[in-house]
mmCIF file of C-alpha atoms in Angstrom:
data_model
loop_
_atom_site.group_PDB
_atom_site.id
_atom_site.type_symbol
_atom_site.label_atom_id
_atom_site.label_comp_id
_atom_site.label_asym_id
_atom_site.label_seq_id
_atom_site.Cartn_x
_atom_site.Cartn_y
_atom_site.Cartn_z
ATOM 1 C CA UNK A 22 0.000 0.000 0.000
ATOM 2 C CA UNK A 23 1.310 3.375 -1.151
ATOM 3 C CA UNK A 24 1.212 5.544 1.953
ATOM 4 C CA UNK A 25 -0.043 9.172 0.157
ATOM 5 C CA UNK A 26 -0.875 11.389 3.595
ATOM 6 C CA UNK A 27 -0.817 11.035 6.953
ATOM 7 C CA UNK A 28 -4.270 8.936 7.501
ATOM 8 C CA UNK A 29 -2.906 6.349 5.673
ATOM 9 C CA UNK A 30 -0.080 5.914 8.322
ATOM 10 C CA UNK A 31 -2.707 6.090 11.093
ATOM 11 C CA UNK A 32 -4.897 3.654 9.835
ATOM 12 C CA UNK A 33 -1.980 0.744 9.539
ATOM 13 C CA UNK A 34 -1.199 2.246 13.094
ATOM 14 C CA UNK A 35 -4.704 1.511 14.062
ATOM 15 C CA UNK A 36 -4.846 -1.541 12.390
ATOM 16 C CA UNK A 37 -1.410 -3.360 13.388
ATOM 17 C CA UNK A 38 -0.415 -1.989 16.885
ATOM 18 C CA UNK A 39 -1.773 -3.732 19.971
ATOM 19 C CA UNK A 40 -5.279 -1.903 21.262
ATOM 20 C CA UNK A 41 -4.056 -0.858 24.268
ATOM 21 C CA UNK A 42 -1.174 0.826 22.398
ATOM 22 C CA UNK A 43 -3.423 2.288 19.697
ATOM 23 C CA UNK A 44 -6.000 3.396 22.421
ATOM 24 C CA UNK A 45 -3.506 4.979 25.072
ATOM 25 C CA UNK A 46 -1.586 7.188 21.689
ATOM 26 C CA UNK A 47 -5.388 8.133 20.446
ATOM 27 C CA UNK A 48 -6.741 8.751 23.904
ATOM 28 C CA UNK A 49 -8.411 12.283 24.642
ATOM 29 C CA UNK A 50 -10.034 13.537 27.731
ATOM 30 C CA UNK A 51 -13.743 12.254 28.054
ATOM 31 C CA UNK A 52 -15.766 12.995 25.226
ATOM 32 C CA UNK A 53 -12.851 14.020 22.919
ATOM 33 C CA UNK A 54 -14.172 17.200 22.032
ATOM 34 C CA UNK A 55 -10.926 19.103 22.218
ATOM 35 C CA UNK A 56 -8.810 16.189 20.536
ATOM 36 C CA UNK A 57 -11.261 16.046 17.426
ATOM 37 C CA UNK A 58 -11.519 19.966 17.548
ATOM 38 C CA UNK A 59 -8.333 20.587 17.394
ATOM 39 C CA UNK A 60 -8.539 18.948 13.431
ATOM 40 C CA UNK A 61 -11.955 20.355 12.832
ATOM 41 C CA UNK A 62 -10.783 24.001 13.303
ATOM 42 C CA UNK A 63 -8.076 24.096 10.351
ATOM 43 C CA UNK A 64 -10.935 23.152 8.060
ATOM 44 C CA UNK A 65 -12.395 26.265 8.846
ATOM 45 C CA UNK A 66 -9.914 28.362 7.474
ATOM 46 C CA UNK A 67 -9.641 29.384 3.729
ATOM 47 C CA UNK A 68 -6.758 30.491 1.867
ATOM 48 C CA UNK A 69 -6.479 33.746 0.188
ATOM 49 C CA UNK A 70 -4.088 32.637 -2.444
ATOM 50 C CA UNK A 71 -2.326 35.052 -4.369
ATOM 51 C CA UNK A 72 -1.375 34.366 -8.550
ATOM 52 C CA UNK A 73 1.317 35.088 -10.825
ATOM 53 C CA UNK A 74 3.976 35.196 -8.048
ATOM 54 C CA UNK A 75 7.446 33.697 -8.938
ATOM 55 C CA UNK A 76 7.469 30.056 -7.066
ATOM 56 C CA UNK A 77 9.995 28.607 -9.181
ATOM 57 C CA UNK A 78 12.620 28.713 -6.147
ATOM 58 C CA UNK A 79 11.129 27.744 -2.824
ATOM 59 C CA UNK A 80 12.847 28.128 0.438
ATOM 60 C CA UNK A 81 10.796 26.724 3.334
ATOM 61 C CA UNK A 82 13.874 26.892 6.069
ATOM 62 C CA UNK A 83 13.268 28.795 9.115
ATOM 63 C CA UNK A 84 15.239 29.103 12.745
ATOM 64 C CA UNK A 85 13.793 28.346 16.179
ATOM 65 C CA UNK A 86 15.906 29.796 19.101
ATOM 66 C CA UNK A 87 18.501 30.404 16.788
ATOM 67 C CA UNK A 88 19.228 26.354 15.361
ATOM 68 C CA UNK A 89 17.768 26.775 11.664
ATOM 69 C CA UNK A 90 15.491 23.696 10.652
ATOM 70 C CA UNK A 91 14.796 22.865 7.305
ATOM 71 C CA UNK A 92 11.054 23.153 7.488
ATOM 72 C CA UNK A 93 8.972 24.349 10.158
ATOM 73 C CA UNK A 94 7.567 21.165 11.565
ATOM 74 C CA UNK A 95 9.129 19.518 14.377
ATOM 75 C CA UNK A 96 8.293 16.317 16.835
ATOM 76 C CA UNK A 97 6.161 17.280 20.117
ATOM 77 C CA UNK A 98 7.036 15.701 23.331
ATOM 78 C CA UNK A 99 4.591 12.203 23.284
ATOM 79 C CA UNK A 100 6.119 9.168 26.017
ATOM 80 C CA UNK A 101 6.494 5.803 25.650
ATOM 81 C CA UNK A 102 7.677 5.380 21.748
ATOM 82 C CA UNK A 103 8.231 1.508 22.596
ATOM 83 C CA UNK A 104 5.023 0.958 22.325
ATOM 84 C CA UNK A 105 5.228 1.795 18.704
ATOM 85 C CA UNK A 106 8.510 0.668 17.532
ATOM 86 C CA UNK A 107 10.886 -1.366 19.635
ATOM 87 C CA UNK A 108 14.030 1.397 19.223
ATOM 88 C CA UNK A 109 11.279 3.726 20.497
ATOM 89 C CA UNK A 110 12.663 7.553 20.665
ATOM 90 C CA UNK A 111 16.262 6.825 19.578
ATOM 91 C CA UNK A 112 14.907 6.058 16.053
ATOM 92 C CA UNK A 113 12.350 9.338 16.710
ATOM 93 C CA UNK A 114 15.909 11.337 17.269
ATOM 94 C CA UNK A 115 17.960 9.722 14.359
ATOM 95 C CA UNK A 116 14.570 10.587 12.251
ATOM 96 C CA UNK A 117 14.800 14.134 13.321
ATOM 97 C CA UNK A 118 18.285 14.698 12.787
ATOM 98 C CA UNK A 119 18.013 12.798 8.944
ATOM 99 C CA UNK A 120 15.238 15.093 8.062
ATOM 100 C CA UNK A 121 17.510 18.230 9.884
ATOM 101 C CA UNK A 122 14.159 19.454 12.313
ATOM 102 C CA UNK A 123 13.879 19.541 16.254
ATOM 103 C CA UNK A 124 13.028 16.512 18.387
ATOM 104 C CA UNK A 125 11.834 17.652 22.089
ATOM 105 C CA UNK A 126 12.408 14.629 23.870
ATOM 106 C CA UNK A 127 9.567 13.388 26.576
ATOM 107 C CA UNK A 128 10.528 13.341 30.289
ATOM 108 C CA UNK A 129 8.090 10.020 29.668
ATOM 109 C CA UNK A 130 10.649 8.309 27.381
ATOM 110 C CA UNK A 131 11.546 4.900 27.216
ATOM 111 C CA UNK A 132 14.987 5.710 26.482
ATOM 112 C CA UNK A 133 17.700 7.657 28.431
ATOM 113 C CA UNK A 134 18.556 11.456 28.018
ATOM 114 C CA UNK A 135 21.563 9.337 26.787
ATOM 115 C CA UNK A 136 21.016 7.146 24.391
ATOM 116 C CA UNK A 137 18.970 9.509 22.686
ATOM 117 C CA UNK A 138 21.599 11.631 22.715
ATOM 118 C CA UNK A 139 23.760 9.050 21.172
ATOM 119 C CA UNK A 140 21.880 7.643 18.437
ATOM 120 C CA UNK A 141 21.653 10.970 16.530
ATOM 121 C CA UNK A 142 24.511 13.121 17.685
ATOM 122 C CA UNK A 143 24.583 16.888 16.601
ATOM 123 C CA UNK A 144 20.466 17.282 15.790
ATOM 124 C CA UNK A 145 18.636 19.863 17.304
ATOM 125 C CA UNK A 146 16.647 18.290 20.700
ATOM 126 C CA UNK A 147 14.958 20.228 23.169
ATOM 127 C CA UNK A 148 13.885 18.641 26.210
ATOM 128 C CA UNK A 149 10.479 18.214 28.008
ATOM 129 C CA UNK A 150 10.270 18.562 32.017
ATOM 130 C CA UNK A 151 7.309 17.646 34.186
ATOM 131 C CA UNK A 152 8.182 18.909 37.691
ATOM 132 C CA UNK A 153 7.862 16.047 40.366
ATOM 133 C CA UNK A 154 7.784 16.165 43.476
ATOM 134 C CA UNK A 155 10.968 15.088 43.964
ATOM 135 C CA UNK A 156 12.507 18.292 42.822
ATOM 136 C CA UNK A 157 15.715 16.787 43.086
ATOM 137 C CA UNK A 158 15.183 14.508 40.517
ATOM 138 C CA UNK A 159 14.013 17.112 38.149
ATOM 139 C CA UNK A 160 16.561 19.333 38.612
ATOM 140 C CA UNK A 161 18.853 16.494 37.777
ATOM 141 C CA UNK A 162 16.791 15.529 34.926
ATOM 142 C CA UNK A 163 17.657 19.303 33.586
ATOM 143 C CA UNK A 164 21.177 19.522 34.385
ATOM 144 C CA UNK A 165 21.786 15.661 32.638
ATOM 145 C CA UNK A 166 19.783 17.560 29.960
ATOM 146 C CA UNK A 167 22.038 20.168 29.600
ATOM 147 C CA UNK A 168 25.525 18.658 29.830
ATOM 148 C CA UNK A 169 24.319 16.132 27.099
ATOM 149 C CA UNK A 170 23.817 19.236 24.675
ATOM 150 C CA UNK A 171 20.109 19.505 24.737
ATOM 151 C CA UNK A 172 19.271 23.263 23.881
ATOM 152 C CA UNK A 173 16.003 24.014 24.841
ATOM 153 C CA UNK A 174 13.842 23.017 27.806
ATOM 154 C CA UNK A 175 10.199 22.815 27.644
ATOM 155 C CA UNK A 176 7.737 22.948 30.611
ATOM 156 C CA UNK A 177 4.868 21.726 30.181
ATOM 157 C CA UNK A 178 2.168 23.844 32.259
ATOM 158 C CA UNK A 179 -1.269 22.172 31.550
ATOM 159 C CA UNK A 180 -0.786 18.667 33.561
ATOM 160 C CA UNK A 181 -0.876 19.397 37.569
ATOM 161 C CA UNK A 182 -3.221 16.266 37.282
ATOM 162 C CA UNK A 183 -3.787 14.089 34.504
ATOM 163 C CA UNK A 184 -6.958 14.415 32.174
ATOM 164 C CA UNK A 185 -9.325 10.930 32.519
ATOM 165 C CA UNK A 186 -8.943 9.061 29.489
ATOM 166 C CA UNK A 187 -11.347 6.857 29.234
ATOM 167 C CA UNK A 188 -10.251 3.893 27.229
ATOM 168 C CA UNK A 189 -6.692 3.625 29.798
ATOM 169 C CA UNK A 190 -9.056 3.316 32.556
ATOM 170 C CA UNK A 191 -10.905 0.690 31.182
ATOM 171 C CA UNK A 192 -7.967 -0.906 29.667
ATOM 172 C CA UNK A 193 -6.232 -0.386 33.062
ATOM 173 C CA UNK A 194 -3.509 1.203 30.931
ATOM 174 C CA UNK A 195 0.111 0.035 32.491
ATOM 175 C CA UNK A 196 3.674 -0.279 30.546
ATOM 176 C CA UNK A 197 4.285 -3.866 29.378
ATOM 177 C CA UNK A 198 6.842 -5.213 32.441
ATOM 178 C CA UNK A 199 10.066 -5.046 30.021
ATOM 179 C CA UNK A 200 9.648 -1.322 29.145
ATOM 180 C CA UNK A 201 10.531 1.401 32.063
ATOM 181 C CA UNK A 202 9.967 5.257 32.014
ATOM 182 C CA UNK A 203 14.187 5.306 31.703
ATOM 183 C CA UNK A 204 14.789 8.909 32.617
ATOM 184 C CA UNK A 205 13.031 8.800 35.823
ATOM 185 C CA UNK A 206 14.611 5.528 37.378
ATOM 186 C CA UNK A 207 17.947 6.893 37.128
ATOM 187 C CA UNK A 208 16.947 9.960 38.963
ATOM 188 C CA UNK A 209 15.107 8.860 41.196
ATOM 189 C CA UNK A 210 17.780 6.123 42.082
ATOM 190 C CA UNK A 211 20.359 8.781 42.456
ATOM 191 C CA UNK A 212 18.187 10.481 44.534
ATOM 192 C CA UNK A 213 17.709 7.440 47.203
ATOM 193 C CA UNK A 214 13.953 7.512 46.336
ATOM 194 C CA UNK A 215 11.710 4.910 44.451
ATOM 195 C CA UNK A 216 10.038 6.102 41.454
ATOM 196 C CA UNK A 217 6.136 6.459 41.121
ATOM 197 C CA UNK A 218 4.276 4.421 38.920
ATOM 198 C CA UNK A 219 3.970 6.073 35.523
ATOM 199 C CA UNK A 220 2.004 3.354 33.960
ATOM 200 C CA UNK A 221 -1.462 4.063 35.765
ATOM 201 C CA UNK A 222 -1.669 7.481 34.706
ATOM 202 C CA UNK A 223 -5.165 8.629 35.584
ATOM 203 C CA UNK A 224 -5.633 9.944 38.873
ATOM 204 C CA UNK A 225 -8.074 12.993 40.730
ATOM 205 C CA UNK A 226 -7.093 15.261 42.987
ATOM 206 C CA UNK A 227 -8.613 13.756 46.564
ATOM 207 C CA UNK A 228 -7.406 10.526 45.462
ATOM 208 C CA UNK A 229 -4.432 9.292 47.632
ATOM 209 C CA UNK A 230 -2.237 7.841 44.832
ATOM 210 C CA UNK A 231 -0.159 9.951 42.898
ATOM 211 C CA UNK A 232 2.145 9.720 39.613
ATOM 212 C CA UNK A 233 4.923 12.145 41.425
ATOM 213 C CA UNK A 234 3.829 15.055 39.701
ATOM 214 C CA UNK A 235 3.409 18.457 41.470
ATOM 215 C CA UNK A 236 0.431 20.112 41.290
ATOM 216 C CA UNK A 237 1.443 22.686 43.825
ATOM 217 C CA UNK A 238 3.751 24.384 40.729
ATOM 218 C CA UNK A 239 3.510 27.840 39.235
ATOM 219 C CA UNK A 240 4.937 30.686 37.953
ATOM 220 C CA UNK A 241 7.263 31.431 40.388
ATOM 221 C CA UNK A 242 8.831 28.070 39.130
ATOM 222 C CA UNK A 243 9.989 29.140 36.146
ATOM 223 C CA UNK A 244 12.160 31.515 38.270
ATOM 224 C CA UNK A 245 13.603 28.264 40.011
ATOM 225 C CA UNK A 246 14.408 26.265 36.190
ATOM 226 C CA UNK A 247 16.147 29.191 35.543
ATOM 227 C CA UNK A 248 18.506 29.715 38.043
ATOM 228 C CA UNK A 249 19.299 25.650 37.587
ATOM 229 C CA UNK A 250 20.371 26.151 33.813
ATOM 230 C CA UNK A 251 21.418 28.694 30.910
ATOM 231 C CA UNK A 252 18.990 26.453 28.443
ATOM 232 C CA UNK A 253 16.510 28.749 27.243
ATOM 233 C CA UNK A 254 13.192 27.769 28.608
ATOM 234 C CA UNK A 255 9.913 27.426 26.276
ATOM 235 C CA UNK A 256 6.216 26.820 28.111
ATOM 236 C CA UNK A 257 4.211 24.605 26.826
ATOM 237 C CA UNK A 258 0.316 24.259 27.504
ATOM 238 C CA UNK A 259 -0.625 28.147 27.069
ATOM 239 C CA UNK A 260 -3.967 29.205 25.007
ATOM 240 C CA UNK A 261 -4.678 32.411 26.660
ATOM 241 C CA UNK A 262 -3.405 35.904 26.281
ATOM 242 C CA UNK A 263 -3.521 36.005 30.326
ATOM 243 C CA UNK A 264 -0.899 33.193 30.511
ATOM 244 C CA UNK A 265 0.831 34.198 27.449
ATOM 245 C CA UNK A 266 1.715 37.795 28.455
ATOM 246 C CA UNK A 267 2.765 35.895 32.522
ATOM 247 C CA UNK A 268 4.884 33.748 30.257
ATOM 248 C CA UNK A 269 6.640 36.682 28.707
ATOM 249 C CA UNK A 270 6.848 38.274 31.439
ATOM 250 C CA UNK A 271 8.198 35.344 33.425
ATOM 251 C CA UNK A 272 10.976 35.734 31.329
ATOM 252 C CA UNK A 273 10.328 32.609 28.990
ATOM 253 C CA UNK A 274 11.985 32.791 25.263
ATOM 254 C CA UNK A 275 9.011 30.120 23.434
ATOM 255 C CA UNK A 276 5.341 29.184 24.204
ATOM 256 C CA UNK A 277 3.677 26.078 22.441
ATOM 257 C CA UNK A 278 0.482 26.914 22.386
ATOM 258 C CA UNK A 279 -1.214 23.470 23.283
ATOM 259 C CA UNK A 280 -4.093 21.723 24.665
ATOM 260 C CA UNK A 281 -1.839 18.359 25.193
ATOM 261 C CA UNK A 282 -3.754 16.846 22.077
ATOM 262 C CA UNK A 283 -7.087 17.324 23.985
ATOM 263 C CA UNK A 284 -5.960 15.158 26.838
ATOM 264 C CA UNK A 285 -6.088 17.740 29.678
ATOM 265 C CA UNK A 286 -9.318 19.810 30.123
ATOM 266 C CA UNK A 287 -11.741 18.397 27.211
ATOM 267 C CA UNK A 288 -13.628 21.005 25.882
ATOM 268 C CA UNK A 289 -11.090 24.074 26.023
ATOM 269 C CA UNK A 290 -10.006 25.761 22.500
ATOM 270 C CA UNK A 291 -8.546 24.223 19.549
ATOM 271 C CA UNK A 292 -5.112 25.357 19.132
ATOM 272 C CA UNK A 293 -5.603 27.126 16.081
ATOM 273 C CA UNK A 294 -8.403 28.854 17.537
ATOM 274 C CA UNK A 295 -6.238 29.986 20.214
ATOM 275 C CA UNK A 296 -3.132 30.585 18.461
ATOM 276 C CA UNK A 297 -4.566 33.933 17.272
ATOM 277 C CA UNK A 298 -5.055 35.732 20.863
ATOM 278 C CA UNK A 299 -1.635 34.010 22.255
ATOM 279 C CA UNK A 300 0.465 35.982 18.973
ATOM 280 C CA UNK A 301 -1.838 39.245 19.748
ATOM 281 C CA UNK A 302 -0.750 38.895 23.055
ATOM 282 C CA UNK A 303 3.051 38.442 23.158
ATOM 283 C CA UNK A 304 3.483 41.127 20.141
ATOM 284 C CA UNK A 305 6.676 39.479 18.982
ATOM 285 C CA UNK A 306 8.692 39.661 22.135
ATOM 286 C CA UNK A 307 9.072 35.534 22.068
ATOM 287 C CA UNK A 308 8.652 32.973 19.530
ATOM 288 C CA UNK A 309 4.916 31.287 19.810
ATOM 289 C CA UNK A 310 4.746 27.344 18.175
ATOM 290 C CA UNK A 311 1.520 25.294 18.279
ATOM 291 C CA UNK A 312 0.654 21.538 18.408
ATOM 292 C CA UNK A 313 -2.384 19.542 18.119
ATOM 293 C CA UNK A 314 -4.294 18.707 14.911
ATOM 294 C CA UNK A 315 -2.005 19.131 12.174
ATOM 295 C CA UNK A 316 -2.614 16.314 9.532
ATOM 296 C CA UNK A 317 -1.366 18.152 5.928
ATOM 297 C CA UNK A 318 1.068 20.465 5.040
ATOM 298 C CA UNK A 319 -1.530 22.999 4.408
ATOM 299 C CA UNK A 320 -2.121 23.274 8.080
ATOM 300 C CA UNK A 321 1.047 23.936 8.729
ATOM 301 C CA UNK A 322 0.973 26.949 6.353
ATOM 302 C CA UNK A 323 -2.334 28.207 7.787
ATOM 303 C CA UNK A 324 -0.567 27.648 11.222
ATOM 304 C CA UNK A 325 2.404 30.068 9.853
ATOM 305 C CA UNK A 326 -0.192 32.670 8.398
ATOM 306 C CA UNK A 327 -1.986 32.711 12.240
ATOM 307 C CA UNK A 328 1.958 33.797 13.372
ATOM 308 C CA UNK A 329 3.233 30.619 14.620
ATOM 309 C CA UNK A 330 7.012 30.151 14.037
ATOM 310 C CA UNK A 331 7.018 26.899 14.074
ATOM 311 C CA UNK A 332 4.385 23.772 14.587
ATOM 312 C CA UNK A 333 5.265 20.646 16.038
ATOM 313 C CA UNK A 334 3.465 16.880 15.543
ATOM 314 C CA UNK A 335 2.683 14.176 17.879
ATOM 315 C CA UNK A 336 0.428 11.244 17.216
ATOM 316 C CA UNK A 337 1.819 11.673 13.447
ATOM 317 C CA UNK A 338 5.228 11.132 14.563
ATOM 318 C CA UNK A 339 4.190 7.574 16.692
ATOM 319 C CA UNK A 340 2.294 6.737 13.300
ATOM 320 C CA UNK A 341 5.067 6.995 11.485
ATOM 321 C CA UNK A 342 7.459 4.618 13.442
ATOM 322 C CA UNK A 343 4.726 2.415 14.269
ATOM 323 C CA UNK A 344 5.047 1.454 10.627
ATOM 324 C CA UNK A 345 8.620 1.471 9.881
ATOM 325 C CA UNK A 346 10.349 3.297 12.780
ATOM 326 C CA UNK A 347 13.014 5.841 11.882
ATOM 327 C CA UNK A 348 11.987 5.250 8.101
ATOM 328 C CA UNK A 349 8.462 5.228 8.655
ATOM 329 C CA UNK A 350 8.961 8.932 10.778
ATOM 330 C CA UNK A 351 11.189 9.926 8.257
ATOM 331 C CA UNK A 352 8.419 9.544 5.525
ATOM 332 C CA UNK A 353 5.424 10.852 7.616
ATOM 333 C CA UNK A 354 7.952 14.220 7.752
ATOM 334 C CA UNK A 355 9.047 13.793 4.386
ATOM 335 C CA UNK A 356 5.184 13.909 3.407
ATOM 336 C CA UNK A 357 4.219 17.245 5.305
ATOM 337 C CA UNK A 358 7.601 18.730 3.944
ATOM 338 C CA UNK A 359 6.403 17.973 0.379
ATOM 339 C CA UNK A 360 2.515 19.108 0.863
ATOM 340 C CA UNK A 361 3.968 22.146 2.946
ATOM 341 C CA UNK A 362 6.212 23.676 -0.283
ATOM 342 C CA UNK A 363 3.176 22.936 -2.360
ATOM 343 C CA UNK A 364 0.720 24.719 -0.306
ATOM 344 C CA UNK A 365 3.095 27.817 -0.426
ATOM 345 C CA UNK A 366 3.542 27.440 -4.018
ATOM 346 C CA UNK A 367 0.330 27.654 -4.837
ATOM 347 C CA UNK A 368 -0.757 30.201 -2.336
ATOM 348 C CA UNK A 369 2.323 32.209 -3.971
ATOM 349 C CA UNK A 370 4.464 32.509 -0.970
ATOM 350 C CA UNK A 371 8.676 31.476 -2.108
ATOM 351 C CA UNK A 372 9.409 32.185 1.023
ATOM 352 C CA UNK A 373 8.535 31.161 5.023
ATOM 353 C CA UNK A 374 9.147 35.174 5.568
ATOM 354 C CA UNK A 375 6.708 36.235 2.765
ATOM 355 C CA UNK A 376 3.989 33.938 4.996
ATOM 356 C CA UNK A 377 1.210 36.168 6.546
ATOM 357 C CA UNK A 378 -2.140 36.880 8.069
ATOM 358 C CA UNK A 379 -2.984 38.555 4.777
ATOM 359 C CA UNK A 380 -3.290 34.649 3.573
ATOM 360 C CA UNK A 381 -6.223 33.344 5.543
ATOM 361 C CA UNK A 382 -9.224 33.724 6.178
ATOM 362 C CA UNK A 383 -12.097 31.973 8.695
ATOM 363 C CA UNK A 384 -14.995 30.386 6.987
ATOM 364 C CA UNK A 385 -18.344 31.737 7.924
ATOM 365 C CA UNK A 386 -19.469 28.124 8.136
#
C-alpha cells in the first residue's frame, strides 16, 4: 500500500499496533471534544491565495531559538515510543536529525537522556520537564539535559493532574513489564527515592495515589528552572493571552500553544483557535509554536499565516514509526515537507518570511 498522507499511516497504526497501544496514543479527555476539535478548526480556514507570483525557487527553512530547521515542523514531546517501535525515541531522534528538524524529547521516554543523545549526535533536541515532586530529581533531569547538549527546555504547564482518558481506565492502561519510564529511574535512584508508577496514569485530585507530579507548581517556578540552567526555557500548555503575556513576562523565550492533544481539560479551544489571541498577546517579544491537529502540510501553512514560528506533531510522529520506525517517521515528515512547499507554491508565498495573516481567512461556516 502506497502511503499518500498522513491517515494512511494512522490507519496501519490503528490496524497493526496492539489496542491498548493504539487506544492509550489516540486517547483524549472524556468525550474528545478538544482532541477532534483541534482537526476540525483548520478546516475552517480558507486560503487567500495570491497568482502570478514567482514560485519557481522555494525556500521553506526557518530558525527556532537560533538552530535553523529545514522546514517548520518539528516532533512534540509524546512518552512511551516503545510501544510503537521497539528502538522507540532513539529512532524518533535519528529521524529528526536525517530530516535536519527539532526533536523535544519526553521526560516520559523509554529511552535515556543518553542514548537519545547518542543515536543521533549533533540534531537539534529540546527537552520536556514535568516537575515532580521530587525536585531533586528534576533538577537532575535538567542539568543531565544540559551537559548532554540539549538546547532548549520545555515545561509543560497544563498537567498538575492528569486528564481521565477513558479507554486507559478501562484498559487499566500500564507499561508492558520489560519497558521502564528510563529517565526517571535513574533519577530517582540517584536520589535514594523509588520512582512512582507512571504506567497508571489517571488519577483525581482527593485521590491518595499519585504519579509524582506536582500540582502545587507555578509561575514562580519558572524563576527556580532558571537559576538551575542557561537552556533557554519554552512553556508549553498556554492558550490564553492572560498566561501568554505571565509567560513573557516570566521571562520565557518560546510558548507552544497546546491543549496536550485534547488530553487535559476536554472542551477548552482548539489550538488554532487559540493561536490567534496568544500571537496578539506576546506582540513578537518571544517565539509562539503550536501543536495539536495538524494532519497536511496545508495546516502547517495556515498555522504560519496565524503567526506561529514553528508547529510541532505528535500522534503523526508515533504513526510513522509504528510502521517502519526511523523510516516510517522519516516519511510521515518527508510527506508534510512535500505538501507544505506545495501549499506555499500555490498560495504564492517562495518564502517562510513572505507567509502572513494577509493569507487566511475563517470560513463563515
Amino acid at each position: 500500500m502506497a502511503m499518500v498522507c498522513l491517515s494512511d499511516f494512522e490507519d496501519y497504526a490503528k490496524k497493526y499496533l496492539p489496542k491498548i497501544a493504539w487506544d492509550y496514543f489516540a486517547a483524549g479527555a472524556d468525550d474528545c471534544t478538544t482532541r477532534d476539535e483541534n482537526i476540525l478548526a483548520y478546516k475552517r480556514i480558507r486560503f487567500r491565495p495570491r497568482m502570478l507570483r514567482d514560485v519557481s525557487v522555494m525556500d521553506i527553512r526557518t530558525e527556532i531559538l537560533g538552530s535553523e530547521i529545514s522546514f517548520p515542523v518539528g516532533i512534540a514531546p509524546t512518552g512511551f515510543h516503545q510501544l510503537a517501535w521497539p528502538d522507540g525515541e532513539k529512532s524518533t531522534a535519528r529521524a529528526a536529525r536525517a530530516m535536519n528538524t527539532c526533536y523535544i524529547a519526553s521526560t516520559y521516554s523509554t529511552c535515556t537522556l543518553e542514548e537519545i543523545s547518542a543515536a543521533a549526535p549533533g540534531g537539534v533536541r529540546w527537552f520536556q520537564l514535568y516537575i515532580h515532586r521530587n525536585r531533586a530529581a528534576s533538577q537532575q533531569l535538567v542539568q543531565r539535559a544540559e551537559a548532554l547538549g540539549f538546547q532548549g527546555l520545555v515545561l509543560t504547564a497544563d498537567l498538575p493532574y492528569t486528564g481521565k482518558r477513558r479507554d486507559d481506565v478501562r484498559n487499566g492502561f500500564r507499561l508492558p513489564p520489560h519497558m521502564k519510564v528510563k529517565n526517571l529511574e535513574r533519577a530517582f535512584e540517584v536520589c535514594k527515592m523509588s520512582p512512582p508508577d507512571h504506567s497508571l496514569l489517571w488519577h483525581v485530585p482527593h485521590e491518595r495515589k499519585t504519579t509524582g507530579l506536582d500540582p502545587s507548581v507555578t509561575w514562580n517556578d519558572i524563576y527556580w528552572l532558571q537559576s538551575l540552567t542557561r537552556l533557554p526555557i519554552i512553556i508549553k500548555g498556554i492558550l490564553t493571552r492572560e498566561d501568554a503575556e505571565l509567560a513573557v513576562k516570566h521571562g520565557v523565550q518560546g510558548i507552544i500553544v497546546s491543549n496536550h492533544g485534547g488530553r487535559q481539560l476536554d472542551e477548552g479551544p482548539a489550538t488554532i483557535d487559540a493561536l490567534v489571541e496568544v500571537v496578539e498577546a506576546v506582540r513578537g517579544r518571544v517565539e509562539v509554536y503550536v501543536d495539536g491537529g495538524i494532519r497536511k502540510g496545508s495546516d502547517v501553512l495556515k498555522a504560519l499565516a496565524l503567526g506561529a514560528k514553528c508547529v510541532f506533531i505528535g500522534r503523526p510522529a508515533l504513526w510513522g514509526l509504528a510502521y517502519k520506525g526511523e523510516e516510517g517517521l522519516q516519511d510521515v515528515l518527508r510527506i508534510l515537507q512535500d505538501e507544505f512547499r506545495l501549499s506555499m507554491a500555490l498560495a504564492g508565498c517562495a518564502s517562510v518570511s513572505e507567509i502572513g495573516q494577509h493569507l487566511v481567512q475563517f470560513s463563515r461556516l
